[in-house]
PDB file of C-alpha atoms and ligand atoms in Angstrom:
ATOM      1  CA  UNK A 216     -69.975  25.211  37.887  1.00 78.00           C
ATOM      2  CA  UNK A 217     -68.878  25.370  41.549  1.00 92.00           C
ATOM      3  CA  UNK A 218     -67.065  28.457  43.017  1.00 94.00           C
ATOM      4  CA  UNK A 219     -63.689  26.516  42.604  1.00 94.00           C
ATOM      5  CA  UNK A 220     -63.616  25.368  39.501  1.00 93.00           C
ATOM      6  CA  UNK A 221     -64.544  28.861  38.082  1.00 91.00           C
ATOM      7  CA  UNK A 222     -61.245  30.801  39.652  1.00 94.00           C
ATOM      8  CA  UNK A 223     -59.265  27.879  38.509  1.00 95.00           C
ATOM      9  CA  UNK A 224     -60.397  28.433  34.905  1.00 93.00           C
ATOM     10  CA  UNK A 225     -60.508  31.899  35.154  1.00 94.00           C
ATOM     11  CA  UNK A 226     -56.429  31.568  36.657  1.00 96.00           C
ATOM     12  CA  UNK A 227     -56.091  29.211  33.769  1.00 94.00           C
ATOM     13  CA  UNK A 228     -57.005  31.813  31.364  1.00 95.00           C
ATOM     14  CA  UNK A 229     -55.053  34.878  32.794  1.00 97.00           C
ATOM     15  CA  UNK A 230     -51.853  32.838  32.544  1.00 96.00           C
ATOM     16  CA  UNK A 231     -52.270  31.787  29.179  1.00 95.00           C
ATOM     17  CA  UNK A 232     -53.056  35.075  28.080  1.00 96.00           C
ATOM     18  CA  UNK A 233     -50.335  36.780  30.348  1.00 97.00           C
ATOM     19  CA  UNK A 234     -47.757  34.250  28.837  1.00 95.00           C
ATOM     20  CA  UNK A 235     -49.087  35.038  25.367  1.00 95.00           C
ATOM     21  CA  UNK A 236     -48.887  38.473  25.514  1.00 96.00           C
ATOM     22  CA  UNK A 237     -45.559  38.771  27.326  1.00 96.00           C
ATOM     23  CA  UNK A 238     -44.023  36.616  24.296  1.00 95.00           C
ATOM     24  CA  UNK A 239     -45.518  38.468  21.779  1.00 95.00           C
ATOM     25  CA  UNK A 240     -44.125  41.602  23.062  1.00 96.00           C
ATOM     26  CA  UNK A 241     -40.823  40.169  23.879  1.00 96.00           C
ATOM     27  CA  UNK A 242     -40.497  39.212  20.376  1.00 94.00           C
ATOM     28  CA  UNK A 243     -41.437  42.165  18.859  1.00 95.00           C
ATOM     29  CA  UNK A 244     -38.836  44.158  21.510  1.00 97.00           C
ATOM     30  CA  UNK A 245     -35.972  42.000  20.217  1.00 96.00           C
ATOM     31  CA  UNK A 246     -36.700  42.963  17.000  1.00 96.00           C
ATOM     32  CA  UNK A 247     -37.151  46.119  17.860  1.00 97.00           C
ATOM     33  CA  UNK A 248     -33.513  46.554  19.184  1.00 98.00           C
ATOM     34  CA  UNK A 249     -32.395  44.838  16.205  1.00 98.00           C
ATOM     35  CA  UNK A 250     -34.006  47.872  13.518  1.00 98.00           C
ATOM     36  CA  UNK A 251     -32.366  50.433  15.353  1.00 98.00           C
ATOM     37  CA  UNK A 252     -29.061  48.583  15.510  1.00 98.00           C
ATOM     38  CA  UNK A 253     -29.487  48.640  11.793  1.00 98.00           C
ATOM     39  CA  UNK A 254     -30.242  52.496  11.464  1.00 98.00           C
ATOM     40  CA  UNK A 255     -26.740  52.862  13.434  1.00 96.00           C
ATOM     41  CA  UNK A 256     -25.458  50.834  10.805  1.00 97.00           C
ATOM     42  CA  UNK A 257     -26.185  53.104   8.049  1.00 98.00           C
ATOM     43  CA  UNK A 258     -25.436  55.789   9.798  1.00 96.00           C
ATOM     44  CA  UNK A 259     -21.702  54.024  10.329  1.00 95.00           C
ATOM     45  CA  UNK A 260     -21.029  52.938   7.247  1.00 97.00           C
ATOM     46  CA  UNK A 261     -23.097  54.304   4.634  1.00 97.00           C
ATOM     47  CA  UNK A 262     -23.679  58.112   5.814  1.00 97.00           C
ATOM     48  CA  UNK A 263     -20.138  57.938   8.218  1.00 95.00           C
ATOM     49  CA  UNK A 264     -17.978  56.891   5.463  1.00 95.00           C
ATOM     50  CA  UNK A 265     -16.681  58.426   1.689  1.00 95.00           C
ATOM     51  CA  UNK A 266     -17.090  56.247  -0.084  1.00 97.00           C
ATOM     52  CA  UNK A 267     -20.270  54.437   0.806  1.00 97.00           C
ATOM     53  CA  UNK A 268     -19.788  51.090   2.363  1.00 98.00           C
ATOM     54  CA  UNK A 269     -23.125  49.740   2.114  1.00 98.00           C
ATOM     55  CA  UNK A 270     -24.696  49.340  -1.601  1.00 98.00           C
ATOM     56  CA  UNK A 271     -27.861  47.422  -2.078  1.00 98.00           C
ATOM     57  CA  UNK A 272     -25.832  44.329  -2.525  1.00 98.00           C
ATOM     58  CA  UNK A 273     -24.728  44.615   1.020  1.00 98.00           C
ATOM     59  CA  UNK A 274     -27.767  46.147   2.694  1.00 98.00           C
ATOM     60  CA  UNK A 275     -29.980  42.957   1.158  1.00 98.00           C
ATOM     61  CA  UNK A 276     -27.212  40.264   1.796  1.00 98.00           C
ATOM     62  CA  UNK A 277     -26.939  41.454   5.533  1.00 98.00           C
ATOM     63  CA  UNK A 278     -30.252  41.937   6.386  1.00 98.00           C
ATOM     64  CA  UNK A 279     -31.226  38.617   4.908  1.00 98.00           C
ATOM     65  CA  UNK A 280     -28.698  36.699   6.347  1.00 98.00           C
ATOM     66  CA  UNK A 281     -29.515  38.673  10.416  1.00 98.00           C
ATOM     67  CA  UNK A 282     -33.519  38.102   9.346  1.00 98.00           C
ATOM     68  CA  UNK A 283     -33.593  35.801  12.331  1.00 96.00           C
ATOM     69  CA  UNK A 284     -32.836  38.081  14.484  1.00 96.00           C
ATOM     70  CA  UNK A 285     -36.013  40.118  14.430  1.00 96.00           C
ATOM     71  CA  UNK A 286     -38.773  38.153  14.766  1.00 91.00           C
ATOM     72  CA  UNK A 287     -42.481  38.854  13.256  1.00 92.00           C
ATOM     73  CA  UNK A 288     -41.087  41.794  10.857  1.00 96.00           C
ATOM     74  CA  UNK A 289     -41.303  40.734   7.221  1.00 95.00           C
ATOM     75  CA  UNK A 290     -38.652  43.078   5.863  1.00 97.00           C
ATOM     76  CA  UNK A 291     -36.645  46.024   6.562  1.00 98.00           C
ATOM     77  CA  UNK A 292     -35.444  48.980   3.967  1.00 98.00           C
ATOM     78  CA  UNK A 293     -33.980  52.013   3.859  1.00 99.00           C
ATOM     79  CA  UNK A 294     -35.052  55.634   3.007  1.00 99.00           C
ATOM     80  CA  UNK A 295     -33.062  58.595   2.282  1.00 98.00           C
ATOM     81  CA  UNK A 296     -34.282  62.076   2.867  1.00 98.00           C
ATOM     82  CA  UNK A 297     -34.160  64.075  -0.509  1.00 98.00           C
ATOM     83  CA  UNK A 298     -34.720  67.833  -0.465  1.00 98.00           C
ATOM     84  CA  UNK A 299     -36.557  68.921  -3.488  1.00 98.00           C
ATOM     85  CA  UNK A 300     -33.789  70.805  -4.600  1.00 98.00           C
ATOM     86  CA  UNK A 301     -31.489  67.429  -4.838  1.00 98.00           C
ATOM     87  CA  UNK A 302     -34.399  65.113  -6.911  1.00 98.00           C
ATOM     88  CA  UNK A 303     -33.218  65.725 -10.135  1.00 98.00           C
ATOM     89  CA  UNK A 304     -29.199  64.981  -9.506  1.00 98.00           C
ATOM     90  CA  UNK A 305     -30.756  62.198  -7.236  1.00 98.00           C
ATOM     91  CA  UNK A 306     -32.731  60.423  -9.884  1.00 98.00           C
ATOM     92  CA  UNK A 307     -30.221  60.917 -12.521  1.00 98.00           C
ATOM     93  CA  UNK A 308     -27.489  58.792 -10.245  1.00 97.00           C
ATOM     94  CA  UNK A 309     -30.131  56.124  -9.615  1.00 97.00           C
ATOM     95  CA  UNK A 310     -31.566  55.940 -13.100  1.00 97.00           C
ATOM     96  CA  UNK A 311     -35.480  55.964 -11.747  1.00 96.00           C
ATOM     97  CA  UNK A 312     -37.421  58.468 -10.715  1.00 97.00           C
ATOM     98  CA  UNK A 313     -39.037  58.757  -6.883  1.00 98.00           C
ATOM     99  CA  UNK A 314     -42.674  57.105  -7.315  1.00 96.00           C
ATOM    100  CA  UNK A 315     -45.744  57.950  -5.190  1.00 95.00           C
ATOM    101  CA  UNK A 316     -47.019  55.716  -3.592  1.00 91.00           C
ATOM    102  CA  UNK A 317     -50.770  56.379  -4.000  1.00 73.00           C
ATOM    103  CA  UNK A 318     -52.568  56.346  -7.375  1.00 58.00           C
ATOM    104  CA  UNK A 319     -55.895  56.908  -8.856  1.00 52.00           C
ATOM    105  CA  UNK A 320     -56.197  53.007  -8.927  1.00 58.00           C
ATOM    106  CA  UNK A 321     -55.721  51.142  -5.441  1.00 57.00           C
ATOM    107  CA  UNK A 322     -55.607  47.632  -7.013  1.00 55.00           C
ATOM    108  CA  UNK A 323     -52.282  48.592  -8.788  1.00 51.00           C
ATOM    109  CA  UNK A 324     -50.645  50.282  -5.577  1.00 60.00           C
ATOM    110  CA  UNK A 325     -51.398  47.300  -4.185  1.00 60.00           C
ATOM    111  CA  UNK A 326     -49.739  45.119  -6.385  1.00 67.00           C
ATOM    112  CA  UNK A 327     -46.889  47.760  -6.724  1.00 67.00           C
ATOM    113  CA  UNK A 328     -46.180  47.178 -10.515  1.00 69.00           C
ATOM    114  CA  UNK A 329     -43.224  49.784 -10.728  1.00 65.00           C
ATOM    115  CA  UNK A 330     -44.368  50.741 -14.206  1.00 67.00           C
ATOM    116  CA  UNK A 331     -47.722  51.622 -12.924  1.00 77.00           C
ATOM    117  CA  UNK A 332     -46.464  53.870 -10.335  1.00 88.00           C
ATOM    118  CA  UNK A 333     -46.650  57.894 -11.209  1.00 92.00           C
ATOM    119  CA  UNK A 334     -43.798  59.719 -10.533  1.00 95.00           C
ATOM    120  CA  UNK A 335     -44.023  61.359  -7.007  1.00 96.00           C
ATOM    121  CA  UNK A 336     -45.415  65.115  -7.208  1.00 96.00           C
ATOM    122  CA  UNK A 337     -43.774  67.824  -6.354  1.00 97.00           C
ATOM    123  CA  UNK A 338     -42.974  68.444  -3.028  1.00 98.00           C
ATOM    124  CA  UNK A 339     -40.448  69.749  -0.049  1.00 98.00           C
ATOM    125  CA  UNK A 340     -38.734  66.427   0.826  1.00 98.00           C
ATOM    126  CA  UNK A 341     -39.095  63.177  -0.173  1.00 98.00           C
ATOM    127  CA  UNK A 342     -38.293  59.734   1.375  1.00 98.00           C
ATOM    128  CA  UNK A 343     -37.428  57.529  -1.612  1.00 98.00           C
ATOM    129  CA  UNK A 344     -36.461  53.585  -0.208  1.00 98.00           C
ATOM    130  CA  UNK A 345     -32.802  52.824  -1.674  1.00 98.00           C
ATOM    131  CA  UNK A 346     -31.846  49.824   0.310  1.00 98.00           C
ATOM    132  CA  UNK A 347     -34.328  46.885   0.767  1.00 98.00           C
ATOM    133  CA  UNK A 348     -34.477  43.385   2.352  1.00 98.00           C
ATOM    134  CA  UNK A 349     -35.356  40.980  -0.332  1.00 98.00           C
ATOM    135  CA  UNK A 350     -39.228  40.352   0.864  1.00 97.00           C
ATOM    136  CA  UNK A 351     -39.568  43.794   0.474  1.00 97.00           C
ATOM    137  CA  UNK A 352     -38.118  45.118  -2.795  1.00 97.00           C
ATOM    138  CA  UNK A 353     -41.325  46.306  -4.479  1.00 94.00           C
ATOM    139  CA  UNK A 354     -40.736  49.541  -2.251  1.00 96.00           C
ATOM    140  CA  UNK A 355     -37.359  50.563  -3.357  1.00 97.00           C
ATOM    141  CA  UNK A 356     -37.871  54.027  -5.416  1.00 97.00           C
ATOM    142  CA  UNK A 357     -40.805  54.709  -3.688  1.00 97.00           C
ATOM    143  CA  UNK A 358     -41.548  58.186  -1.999  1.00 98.00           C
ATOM    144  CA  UNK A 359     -42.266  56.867   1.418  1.00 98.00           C
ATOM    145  CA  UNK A 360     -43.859  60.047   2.568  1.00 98.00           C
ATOM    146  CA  UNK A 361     -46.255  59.759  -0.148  1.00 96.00           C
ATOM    147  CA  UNK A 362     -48.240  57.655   2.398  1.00 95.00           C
ATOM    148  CA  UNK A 363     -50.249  58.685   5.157  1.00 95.00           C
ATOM    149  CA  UNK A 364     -49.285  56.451   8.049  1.00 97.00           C
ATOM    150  CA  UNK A 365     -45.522  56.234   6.626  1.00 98.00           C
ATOM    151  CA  UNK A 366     -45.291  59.853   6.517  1.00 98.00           C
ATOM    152  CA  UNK A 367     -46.620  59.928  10.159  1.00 98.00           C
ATOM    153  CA  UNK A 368     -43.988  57.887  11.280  1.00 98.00           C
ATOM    154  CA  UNK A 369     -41.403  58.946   9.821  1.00 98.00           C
ATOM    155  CA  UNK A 370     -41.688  62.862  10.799  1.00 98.00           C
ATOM    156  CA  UNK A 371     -42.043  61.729  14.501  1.00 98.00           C
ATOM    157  CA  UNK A 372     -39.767  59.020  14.077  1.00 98.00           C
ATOM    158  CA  UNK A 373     -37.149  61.847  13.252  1.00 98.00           C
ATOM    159  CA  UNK A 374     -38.390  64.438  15.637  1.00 98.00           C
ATOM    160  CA  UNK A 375     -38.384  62.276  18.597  1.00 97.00           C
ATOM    161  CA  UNK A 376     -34.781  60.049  17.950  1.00 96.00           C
ATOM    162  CA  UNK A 377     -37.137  56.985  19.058  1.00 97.00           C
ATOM    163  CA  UNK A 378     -38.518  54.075  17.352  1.00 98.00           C
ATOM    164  CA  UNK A 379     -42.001  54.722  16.435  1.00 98.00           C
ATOM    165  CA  UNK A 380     -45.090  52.555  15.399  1.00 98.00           C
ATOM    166  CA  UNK A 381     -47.789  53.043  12.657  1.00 98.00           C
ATOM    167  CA  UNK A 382     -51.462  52.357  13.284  1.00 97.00           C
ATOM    168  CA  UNK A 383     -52.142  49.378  11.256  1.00 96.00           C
ATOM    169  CA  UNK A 384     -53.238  49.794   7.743  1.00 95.00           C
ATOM    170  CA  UNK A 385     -53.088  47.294   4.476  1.00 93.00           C
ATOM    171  CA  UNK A 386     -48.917  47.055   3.965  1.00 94.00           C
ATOM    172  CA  UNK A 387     -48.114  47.250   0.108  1.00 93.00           C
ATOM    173  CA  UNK A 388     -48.578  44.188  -2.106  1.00 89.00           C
ATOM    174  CA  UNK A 389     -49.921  41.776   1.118  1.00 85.00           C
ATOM    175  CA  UNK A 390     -53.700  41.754   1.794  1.00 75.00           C
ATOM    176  CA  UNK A 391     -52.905  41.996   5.226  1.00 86.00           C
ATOM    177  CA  UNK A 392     -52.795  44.289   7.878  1.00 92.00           C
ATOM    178  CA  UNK A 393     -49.285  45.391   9.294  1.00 95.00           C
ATOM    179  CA  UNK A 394     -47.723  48.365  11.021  1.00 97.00           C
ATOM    180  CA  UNK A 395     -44.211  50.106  10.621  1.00 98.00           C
ATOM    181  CA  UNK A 396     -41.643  50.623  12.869  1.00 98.00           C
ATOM    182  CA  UNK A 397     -39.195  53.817  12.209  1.00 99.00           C
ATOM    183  CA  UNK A 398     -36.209  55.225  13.153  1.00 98.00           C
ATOM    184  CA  UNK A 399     -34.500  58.103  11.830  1.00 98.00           C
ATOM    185  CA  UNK A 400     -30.774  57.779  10.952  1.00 98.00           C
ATOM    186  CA  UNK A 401     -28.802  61.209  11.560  1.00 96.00           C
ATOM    187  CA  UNK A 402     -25.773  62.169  10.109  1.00 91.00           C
ATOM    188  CA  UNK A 403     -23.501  63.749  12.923  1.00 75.00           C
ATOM    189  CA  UNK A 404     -23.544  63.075  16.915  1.00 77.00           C
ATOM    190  CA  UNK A 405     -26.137  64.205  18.191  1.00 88.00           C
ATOM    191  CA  UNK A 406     -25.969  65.989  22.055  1.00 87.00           C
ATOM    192  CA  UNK A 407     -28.786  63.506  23.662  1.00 85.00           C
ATOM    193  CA  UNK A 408     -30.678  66.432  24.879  1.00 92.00           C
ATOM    194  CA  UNK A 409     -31.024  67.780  20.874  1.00 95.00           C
ATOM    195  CA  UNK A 410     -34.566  69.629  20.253  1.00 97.00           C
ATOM    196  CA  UNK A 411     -36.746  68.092  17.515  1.00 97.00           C
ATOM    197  CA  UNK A 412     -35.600  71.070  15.244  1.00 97.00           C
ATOM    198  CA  UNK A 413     -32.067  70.187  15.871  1.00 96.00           C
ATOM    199  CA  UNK A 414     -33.145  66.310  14.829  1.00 97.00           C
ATOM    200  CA  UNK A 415     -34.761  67.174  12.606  1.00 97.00           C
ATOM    201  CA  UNK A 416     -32.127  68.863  10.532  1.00 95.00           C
ATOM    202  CA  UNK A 417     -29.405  65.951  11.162  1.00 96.00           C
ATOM    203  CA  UNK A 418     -31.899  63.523   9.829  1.00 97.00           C
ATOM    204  CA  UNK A 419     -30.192  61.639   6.807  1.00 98.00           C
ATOM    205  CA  UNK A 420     -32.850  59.077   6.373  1.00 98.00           C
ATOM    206  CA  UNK A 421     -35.042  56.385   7.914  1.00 99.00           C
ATOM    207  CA  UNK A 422     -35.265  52.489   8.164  1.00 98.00           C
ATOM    208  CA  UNK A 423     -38.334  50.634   8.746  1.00 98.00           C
ATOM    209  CA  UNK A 424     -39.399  47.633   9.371  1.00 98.00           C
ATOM    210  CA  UNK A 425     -42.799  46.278   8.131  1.00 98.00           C
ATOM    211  CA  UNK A 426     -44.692  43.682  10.427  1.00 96.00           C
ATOM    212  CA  UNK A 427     -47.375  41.800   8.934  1.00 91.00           C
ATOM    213  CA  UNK A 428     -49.564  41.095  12.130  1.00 91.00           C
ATOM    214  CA  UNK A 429     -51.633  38.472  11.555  1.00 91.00           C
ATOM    215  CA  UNK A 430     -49.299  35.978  10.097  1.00 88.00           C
ATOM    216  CA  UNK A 431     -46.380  36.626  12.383  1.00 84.00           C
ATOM    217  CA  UNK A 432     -48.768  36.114  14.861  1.00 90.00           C
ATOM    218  CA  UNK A 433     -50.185  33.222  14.126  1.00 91.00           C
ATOM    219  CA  UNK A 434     -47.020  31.750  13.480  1.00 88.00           C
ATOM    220  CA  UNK A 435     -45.614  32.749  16.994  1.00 89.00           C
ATOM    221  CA  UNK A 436     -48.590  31.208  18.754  1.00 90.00           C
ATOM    222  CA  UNK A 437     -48.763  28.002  16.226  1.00 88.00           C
ATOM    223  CA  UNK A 438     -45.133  27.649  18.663  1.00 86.00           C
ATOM    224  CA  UNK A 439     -47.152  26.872  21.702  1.00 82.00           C
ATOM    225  CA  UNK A 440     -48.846  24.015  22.760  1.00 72.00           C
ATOM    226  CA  UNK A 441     -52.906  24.408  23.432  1.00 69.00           C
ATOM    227  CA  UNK A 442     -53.147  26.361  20.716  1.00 66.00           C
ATOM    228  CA  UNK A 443     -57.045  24.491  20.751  1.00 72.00           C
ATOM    229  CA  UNK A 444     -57.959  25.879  23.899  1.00 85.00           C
ATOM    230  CA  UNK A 445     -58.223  29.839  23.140  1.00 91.00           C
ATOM    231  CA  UNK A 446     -59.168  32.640  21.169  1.00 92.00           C
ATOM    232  CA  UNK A 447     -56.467  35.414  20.785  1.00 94.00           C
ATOM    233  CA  UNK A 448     -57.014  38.910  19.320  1.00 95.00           C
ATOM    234  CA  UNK A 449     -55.104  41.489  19.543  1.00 96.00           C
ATOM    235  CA  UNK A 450     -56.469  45.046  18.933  1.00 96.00           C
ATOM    236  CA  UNK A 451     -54.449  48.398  18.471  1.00 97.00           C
ATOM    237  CA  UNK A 452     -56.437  50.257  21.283  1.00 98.00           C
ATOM    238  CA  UNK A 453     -54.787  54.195  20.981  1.00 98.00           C
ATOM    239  CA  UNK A 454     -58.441  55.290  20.309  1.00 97.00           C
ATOM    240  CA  UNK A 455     -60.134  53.805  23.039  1.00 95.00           C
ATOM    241  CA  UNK A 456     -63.301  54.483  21.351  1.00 97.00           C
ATOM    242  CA  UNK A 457     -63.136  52.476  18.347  1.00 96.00           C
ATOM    243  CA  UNK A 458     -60.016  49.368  18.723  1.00 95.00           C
ATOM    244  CA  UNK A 459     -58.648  48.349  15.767  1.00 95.00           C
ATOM    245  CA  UNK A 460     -58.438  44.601  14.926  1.00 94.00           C
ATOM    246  CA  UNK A 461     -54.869  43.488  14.803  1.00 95.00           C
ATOM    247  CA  UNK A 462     -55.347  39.397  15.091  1.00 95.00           C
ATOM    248  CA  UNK A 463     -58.049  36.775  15.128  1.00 93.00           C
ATOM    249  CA  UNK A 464     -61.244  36.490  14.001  1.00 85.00           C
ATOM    250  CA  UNK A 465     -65.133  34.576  14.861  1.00 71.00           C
ATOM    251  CA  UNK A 466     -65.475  35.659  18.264  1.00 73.00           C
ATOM    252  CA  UNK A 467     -67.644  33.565  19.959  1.00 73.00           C
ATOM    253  CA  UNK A 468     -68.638  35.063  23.706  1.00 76.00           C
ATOM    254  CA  UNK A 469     -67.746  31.903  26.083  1.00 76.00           C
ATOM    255  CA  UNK A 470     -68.408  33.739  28.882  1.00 82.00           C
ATOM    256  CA  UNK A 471     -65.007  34.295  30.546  1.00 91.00           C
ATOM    257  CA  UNK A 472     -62.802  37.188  28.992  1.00 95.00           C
ATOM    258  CA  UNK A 473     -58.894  38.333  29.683  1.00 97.00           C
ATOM    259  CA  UNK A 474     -57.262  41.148  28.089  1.00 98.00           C
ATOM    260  CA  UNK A 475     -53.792  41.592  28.830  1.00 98.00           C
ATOM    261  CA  UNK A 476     -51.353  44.419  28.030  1.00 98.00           C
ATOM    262  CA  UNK A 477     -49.291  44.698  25.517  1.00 97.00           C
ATOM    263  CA  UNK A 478     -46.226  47.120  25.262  1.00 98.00           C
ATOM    264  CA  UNK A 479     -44.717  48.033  21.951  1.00 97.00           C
ATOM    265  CA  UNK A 480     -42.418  50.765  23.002  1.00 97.00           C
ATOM    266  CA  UNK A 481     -44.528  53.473  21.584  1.00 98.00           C
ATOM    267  CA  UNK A 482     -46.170  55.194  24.194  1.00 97.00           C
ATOM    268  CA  UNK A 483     -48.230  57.238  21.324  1.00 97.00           C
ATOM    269  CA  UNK A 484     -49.888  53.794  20.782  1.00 98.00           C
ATOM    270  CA  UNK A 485     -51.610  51.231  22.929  1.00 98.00           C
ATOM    271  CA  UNK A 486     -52.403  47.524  22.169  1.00 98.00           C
ATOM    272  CA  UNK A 487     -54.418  44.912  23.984  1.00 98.00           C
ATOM    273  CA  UNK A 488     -54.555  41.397  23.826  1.00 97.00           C
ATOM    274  CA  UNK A 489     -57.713  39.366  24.366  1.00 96.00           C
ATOM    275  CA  UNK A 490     -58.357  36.226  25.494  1.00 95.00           C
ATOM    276  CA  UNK A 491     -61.367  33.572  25.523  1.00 93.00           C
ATOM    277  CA  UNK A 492     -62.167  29.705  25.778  1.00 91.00           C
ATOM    278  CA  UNK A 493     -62.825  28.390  22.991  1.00 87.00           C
ATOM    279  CA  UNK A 494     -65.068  25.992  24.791  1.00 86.00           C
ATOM    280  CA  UNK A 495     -67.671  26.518  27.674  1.00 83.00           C
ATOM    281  CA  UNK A 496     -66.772  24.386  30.400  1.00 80.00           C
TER     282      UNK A 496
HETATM  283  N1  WA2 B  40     -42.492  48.722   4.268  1.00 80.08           N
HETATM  284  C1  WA2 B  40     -43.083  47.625   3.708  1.00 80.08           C
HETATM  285  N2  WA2 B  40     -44.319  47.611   3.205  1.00 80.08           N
HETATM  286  C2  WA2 B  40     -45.020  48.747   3.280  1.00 80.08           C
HETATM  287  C3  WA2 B  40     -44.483  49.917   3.844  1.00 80.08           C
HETATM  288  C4  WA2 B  40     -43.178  49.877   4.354  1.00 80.08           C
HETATM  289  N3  WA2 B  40     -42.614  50.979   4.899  1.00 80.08           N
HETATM  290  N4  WA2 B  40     -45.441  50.881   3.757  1.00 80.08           N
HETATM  291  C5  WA2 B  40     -46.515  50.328   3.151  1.00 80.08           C
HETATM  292  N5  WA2 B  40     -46.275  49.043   2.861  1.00 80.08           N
HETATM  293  C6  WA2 B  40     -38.468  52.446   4.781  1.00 80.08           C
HETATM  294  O1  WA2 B  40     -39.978  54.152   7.686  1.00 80.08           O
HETATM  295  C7  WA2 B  40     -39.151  53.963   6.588  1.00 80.08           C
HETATM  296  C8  WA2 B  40     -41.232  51.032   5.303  1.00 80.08           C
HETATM  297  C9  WA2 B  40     -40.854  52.469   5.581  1.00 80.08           C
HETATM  298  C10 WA2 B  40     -39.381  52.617   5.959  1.00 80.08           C
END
């Protein structure tokens, strides 16, 4: 291969994986701006007014109907923050109890059978989903602090006033991974220089958005042409000693390798994108 016909593939690859990456991240911003326009909603009209405006009717009906507008997120829902000392008046007006999300038995979380789910132990607080988008209504009633990486994000979602990102882990009743985007909704005006401990008291609840990487993906790239001509992964890099597969699969080594970076807003986590010819030239 002659001197010039290497940089031209290599120039060939960084722009394919620079345009890749840059739409990718795009996407997921628009969406991004979308969530937390949603969070102000709830705030508006569900915690800002007496009586409620927003009932699950509503919250499902609007969300479905603005799904286009947030791109690679397969649903959105809303959790309220329950002191222990309001569960039992809380469960009584919803007629269900808060479930946990974990159980002895994986398979069933999994396939989030409500009638399989225990009840959600004692505890401070709890994060019970009351509103859902339709693709994700096998959440509602569940304690979503009763999970590790939604738990995570939703005490620094609501510490921090920002949108926040999980690592990825297996989302509920998909077999894929995903991660979670959070922000907290607050019930009075916050001053924008308010401490975490001041957030952290006005927080009222939190809505989330669940993006289920590797289809979304694959769908966004499906979009562009030469889809045939390379390998994409993407890789949640925040622990730079052991990346965590996002997208893709069967790497083959073809010699020439791009990684381009990707910027989802959380500047906790970091993400790469890699690209490689499928082919060797
Ligand atoms: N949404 C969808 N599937 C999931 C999930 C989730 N969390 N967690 C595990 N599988 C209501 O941050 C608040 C959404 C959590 C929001």
């Amino acid at each position: 291969l002659s001197r010039q016909s290497f940089l031209t593939r290599q120039e060939t690859l960084v722009n394919m994986c620079d345009e890749r990456a840059r739409m990718l991240q795009d996407q997921f911003n628009v969406s991004m701006n979308h969530v937390h326009a949603l969070a102000i909603l709830v705030s508006t009209f569900h915690h800002g007014k007496d009586p409620s405006k927003i009932d699950q009717k509503t919250f499902g009906e609007y969300t479905e109907t603005t799904a286009f507008e947030r791109p690679l997120t397969s649903g959105v829902a809303y959790a309220l923050k329950v002191p222990h000392s309001d569960r039992k008046l809380f469960e009584k007006q919803h007629r269900w109890t808060i479930k946990k999300m974990e159980t002895q038995d994986q398979t069933l979380v999994q396939d989030c059978i409500p009638e399989k789910l225990d009840p959600a132990p004692i505890s401070d607080e709890y994060a019970p989903v009351i509103f859902s988008q339709e693709t994700v209504s096998h959440i509602v009633s569940i304690d979503m602090m009763s999970g590790k990486e939604d738990r995570d994000n939703i005490l620094r979602a609501r510490a921090s006033g920002k949108g926040v990102l999980t690592s990825p882990f297996k989302l509920l009743k998909s077999n894929h991974l995903g991660v979670v985007l959070t922000f907290a909704v607050y019930n009075t005006e916050l001053p924008l220089d308010a401490t975490p401990e001041q957030r952290i008291e006005a927080a009222v609840g939190y809505l989330g958005a669940s993006y289920d990487v590797p289809s979304l993906v694959e769908k966004l790239l499906h979009q562009l042409a030469s889809k045939e001509t390379i390998f994409v992964h993407v890789y949640d890099t925040t622990n730079s000693s052991s990346p965590i597969l996002m997208y893709g699969s069967d790497v083959i080594d073809t010699g020439l390798l791009h990684v381009s970076n990707l910027d989802f807003g959380d500047p906790l986590r970091r993400h790469e994108m890699h690209c490689r010819f499928k082919h060797k030239p």
